[in-house]
Amino acid sequence: MKLNALKGFKDILPGEVELWQELEEFSRSLFAQYNFTEIRVPLLEETALFSRAIGDVTDIVEKEMYTFADKQQTLRPEGTASIIRAVIENGLLVKKPVQRLFTIGPMFRHERPQKGRLRQFHQLDMEVLGSKSPLIDVELMSLAALFFKALDIDVSLEINSLGCKKCRPAYREELLDFISSHKEHLCGDCQRRSTTNPLRTLDCKTPSCRKQIADAPSVQDWLCEECSSHFITVQEGLRQLGINFTLNKFMVRGLDYYNRTTFEFLTDDLGAQAAVAAGGRYDGLVELLGGAKNTPGIGFAIGMERIILLLLQKDEYTLTRGVDFFLAGLGKAGNAKAFELAWQLRQEGFSVALDYEGRSLKAQMKLADRENAYFSVIIGEDELAGGYGLLRNMKNKDAEQRKIPLTLESFLDLTEELPGE
Ligand code: ATP
Ligand code: MG
């Protein structure tokens, strides 16, 4: 019987995993620059956490969650709800009134797998809890903008404001009127949802729906004074930092918890999966999940698979990372010396590979190439008798092979020649 990974679940293999590690390392240092600290939350939570936070009439909760029905537990489809749960449960906002947190890890959604769309995918997720300042919105977008700039990924930023409890109901009514006069031309999903979650019709991907709602009223025209001034300050802040953006009245995002600012970073280079990062403000969510009243919040997530795909499309990425030394022992004594030397070199911080199968010199040199070794050291019986090995630069085949005393000092002297991390 052949056992395969589940559809939409993917192994990240050696050769690609190095790029993931680099991306994570780079992200961590960028988040630190922005004074974010890491939080790690469980992959499994009570189903109620997600249905309450994300909303019952959303794609995620209606059809995408991996739920153990008998246990009322669900694999997290996103990070925000879990982080807020953890912040409330551990009283973090009492200890420090503004929390700036990030998490990196897998999310699970039962969607139709495609390029850049998986059932287990990974996000870099950032949340700021406890500040209602519109400059936080700008700061988060600036973080994302810097992320993409540093990775040399072309993106465009779209923003919208969804208003708040005060102003959205009136807009919702207006939109409902508009939808009911166009209802017969909308797709099944939108017809069904038009009464429960009319805003979702605005970002329906069905072409006929898109055509119908092109003239729908814009939420931006219905903002109350506070929401309007918040939104204006956000735009001014983006301009102040020189971050380009466009207004998109159709961007409502797939989760119910958003209010005020929402934003997406989009790419033209991934076909249909255009969104590489997305998020927004959720000022009612902490309270909804049992936290203190009127605790504001905002967050966004970057989809890591899509970033990896974009990086892989650039040819400057060579993924193989190699070892510093391949120790090629020959004969019993040579192999024993290689074995011992590997232990000593590794304690000094070098990376080392060696052969345990008694392969010929030729076979070991081939292996050294496959391990992408920088140096190989041949330790045959003759050499060993003289107390030295033969050092070969595997990256420069023209370089002379030279003798190297088999002492730790002579290897430490090579540190300068090795490529830095
Ligand atoms: P999409 O419109 O592509 O379905 P979304 O609005 O559902 O995205 P969010 O919940 O906002 O996505 O998640 C933030 C980011 O996570 C997205 O912009 C995307 O880059 C990534 N993402 C979301 N779902 C998936 C998935 N199934 N596979 C891979 N990446 C994903
Ligand atoms: Mg989605």
Coordinates of N, CA, C and O and ligand atoms in Angstrom, one line a residue, residues 8 59-60 64 77-78 107-124 200 203 205 253-255 257-258 263-266 270 272-279 300-307, ligand 1:
G8 N -3.5 18.8 -0.3 CA -3.4 20.1 0.3 C -2.4 20.2 1.4 O -2.3 21.3 2.0
D59 N -16.8 32.1 5.2 CA -16.3 30.9 4.5 C -15.6 30.0 5.4 O -15.8 28.7 5.4
I60 N -14.7 30.6 6.3 CA -13.9 29.8 7.1 C -14.7 28.9 8.0 O -14.6 27.7 8.1
E64 N -14.6 25.7 6.0 CA -13.2 25.4 5.9 C -12.5 24.9 7.1 O -11.3 24.5 7.1
P77 N -7.6 27.9 12.1 CA -7.6 28.4 10.7 C -6.9 29.7 10.6 O -6.6 30.1 9.5
E78 N -6.6 30.3 11.7 CA -5.9 31.6 11.7 C -5.3 31.8 13.1 O -5.6 31.1 14.0
M107 N -1.5 27.0 9.7 CA -2.9 27.2 9.9 C -3.6 26.1 9.0 O -3.0 25.6 8.1
F108 N -4.9 25.9 9.3 CA -5.5 24.8 8.6 C -6.9 25.2 8.1 O -7.7 25.7 8.8
R109 N -7.1 25.1 6.8 CA -8.4 25.4 6.2 C -8.7 24.4 5.1 O -7.8 24.2 4.2
H110 N -9.9 23.9 5.1 CA -10.2 22.9 4.1 C -10.8 23.6 2.9 O -12.0 23.8 2.7
E111 N -9.8 24.1 2.0 CA -10.2 24.7 0.8 C -9.7 23.9 -0.4 O -9.0 22.9 -0.2
R112 N -10.1 24.3 -1.6 CA -9.6 23.6 -2.8 C -8.2 23.9 -3.0 O -7.8 25.1 -3.3
P113 N -7.3 22.9 -2.9 CA -5.8 23.2 -3.1 C -5.5 23.7 -4.5 O -6.1 23.1 -5.5
Q114 N -4.7 24.6 -4.6 CA -4.1 25.1 -5.9 C -2.8 25.7 -5.6 O -2.3 25.7 -4.5
K115 N -2.1 26.1 -6.6 CA -0.8 26.8 -6.4 C -1.0 28.0 -5.5 O -1.8 28.8 -5.7
G116 N -0.2 28.0 -4.4 CA -0.4 29.1 -3.4 C -1.6 29.0 -2.5 O -1.9 29.9 -1.8
R117 N -2.3 27.8 -2.6 CA -3.4 27.6 -1.7 C -3.4 26.2 -1.2 O -3.6 25.3 -1.9
L118 N -3.2 26.1 0.1 CA -3.0 24.7 0.7 C -4.0 24.6 1.8 O -4.7 25.5 2.2
R119 N -4.1 23.3 2.3 CA -5.0 23.1 3.5 C -4.2 23.3 4.8 O -4.8 23.7 5.8
Q120 N -3.0 22.9 4.8 CA -2.1 23.4 5.8 C -1.2 24.4 5.2 O -0.4 24.1 4.3
F121 N -1.2 25.6 5.7 CA -0.4 26.7 5.2 C 0.2 27.4 6.4 O -0.2 27.2 7.5
H122 N 1.1 28.3 6.1 CA 1.9 29.0 7.2 C 1.7 30.5 7.1 O 1.7 31.0 6.1
Q123 N 1.6 31.0 8.3 CA 1.5 32.5 8.3 C 2.5 33.1 9.3 O 2.9 32.5 10.3
L124 N 2.9 34.3 8.9 CA 3.6 35.2 9.9 C 2.5 36.1 10.3 O 1.9 36.9 9.5
R200 N -20.4 40.5 2.4 CA -19.5 39.5 1.7 C -19.8 39.5 0.2 O -18.9 39.0 -0.5
D203 N -17.0 41.1 -2.0 CA -15.8 40.6 -2.4 C -16.0 39.2 -3.0 O -15.0 38.4 -3.1
K205 N -16.0 36.4 -5.7 CA -15.1 36.4 -6.9 C -15.8 36.0 -8.2 O -15.3 36.1 -9.3
R253 N -12.9 41.7 3.5 CA -12.1 40.6 4.2 C -13.1 39.5 4.7 O -14.3 39.8 4.9
G254 N -12.6 38.3 4.8 CA -13.4 37.1 5.0 C -13.8 36.8 6.4 O -14.3 35.8 6.7
L255 N -13.5 37.7 7.3 CA -13.8 37.4 8.7 C -14.6 38.6 9.3 O -14.4 39.7 8.9
Y257 N -14.8 39.9 12.2 CA -14.4 40.7 13.3 C -13.8 42.1 12.9 O -13.6 42.9 13.8
Y258 N -13.6 42.3 11.7 CA -12.9 43.6 11.3 C -13.8 44.8 11.4 O -15.0 44.7 11.2
F263 N -6.8 46.0 5.2 CA -5.8 46.2 4.1 C -5.3 44.9 3.6 O -5.4 43.9 4.2
E264 N -4.9 44.9 2.3 CA -4.3 43.8 1.7 C -3.1 44.2 0.8 O -3.1 45.2 0.2
F265 N -2.1 43.3 0.8 CA -1.0 43.5 -0.1 C -1.1 42.5 -1.2 O -1.3 41.3 -0.9
L266 N -1.1 42.9 -2.4 CA -1.3 42.0 -3.5 C -0.1 42.0 -4.5 O 0.6 42.9 -4.6
L270 N 1.4 35.8 -9.0 CA 1.1 34.5 -8.5 C -0.3 34.0 -9.1 O -0.9 33.1 -8.5
A272 N -4.0 33.5 -9.6 CA -5.3 33.9 -8.9 C -5.0 34.2 -7.4 O -5.8 34.9 -6.8
Q273 N -3.9 33.6 -6.9 CA -3.7 33.8 -5.4 C -2.9 35.1 -5.2 O -1.7 35.1 -4.9
A274 N -3.6 36.2 -5.3 CA -2.9 37.5 -5.4 C -2.6 38.1 -4.0 O -1.7 38.9 -3.9
A275 N -3.3 37.7 -3.0 CA -3.1 38.3 -1.7 C -1.9 37.6 -1.0 O -1.9 36.4 -0.8
V276 N -0.9 38.5 -0.6 CA 0.3 37.9 0.1 C 0.2 38.3 1.6 O 0.9 37.7 2.4
A277 N -0.5 39.3 1.9 CA -0.7 39.7 3.3 C -2.0 40.4 3.4 O -2.4 41.1 2.5
A278 N -2.6 40.3 4.6 CA -3.9 40.9 4.8 C -4.2 41.0 6.3 O -3.8 40.2 7.1
G279 N -5.0 42.1 6.6 CA -5.4 42.2 7.9 C -6.3 43.4 8.2 O -6.8 44.0 7.2
F300 N -2.4 41.6 11.3 CA -2.4 41.1 9.9 C -1.5 39.9 9.8 O -0.7 39.6 10.7
A301 N -1.7 39.2 8.7 CA -0.9 37.9 8.5 C -0.3 37.9 7.1 O -0.9 38.3 6.1
I302 N 0.9 37.4 7.0 CA 1.6 37.2 5.7 C 1.5 35.7 5.4 O 1.8 34.9 6.2
G303 N 1.1 35.4 4.2 CA 1.0 34.0 3.8 C 2.4 33.5 3.3 O 2.9 33.9 2.3
M304 N 3.0 32.6 4.1 CA 4.4 32.2 3.8 C 4.6 31.4 2.5 O 5.6 31.6 1.8
E305 N 3.7 30.5 2.2 CA 3.8 29.7 1.0 C 3.9 30.7 -0.2 O 4.7 30.4 -1.2
R306 N 3.1 31.7 -0.2 CA 3.1 32.6 -1.4 C 4.4 33.4 -1.5 O 4.9 33.6 -2.6
I307 N 5.0 33.7 -0.3 CA 6.3 34.4 -0.3 C 7.4 33.5 -0.9 O 8.2 33.9 -1.7
Ligands
ATP1 P1 -7.6 34.4 0.1 O1 -8.3 35.6 -0.3 O2 -6.3 34.2 -0.7 O3 -8.4 33.2 0.4 P2 -7.8 35.1 2.9 O4 -8.4 36.5 2.9 O5 -8.6 33.9 3.2 O6 -6.9 34.9 1.5 P3 -6.4 35.7 5.4 O7 -7.2 34.9 6.2 O8 -6.5 37.1 5.4 O9 -6.5 35.1 3.9 O10 -4.9 35.2 5.6 C1 -3.8 36.1 5.3 C2 -2.9 35.5 4.2 O11 -2.6 34.1 4.4 C3 -3.4 35.6 2.8 O12 -3.2 36.9 2.3 C4 -2.7 34.6 2.1 O13 -1.4 35.1 1.7 C5 -2.5 33.5 3.1 N1 -3.4 32.4 3.0 C6 -4.7 32.4 3.3 N2 -5.3 31.2 3.0 C7 -4.3 30.4 2.5 C8 -4.2 29.1 2.0 N3 -5.3 28.3 2.0 N4 -3.0 28.7 1.5 C9 -1.9 29.5 1.5 N5 -1.9 30.7 1.9 C10 -3.1 31.2 2.4

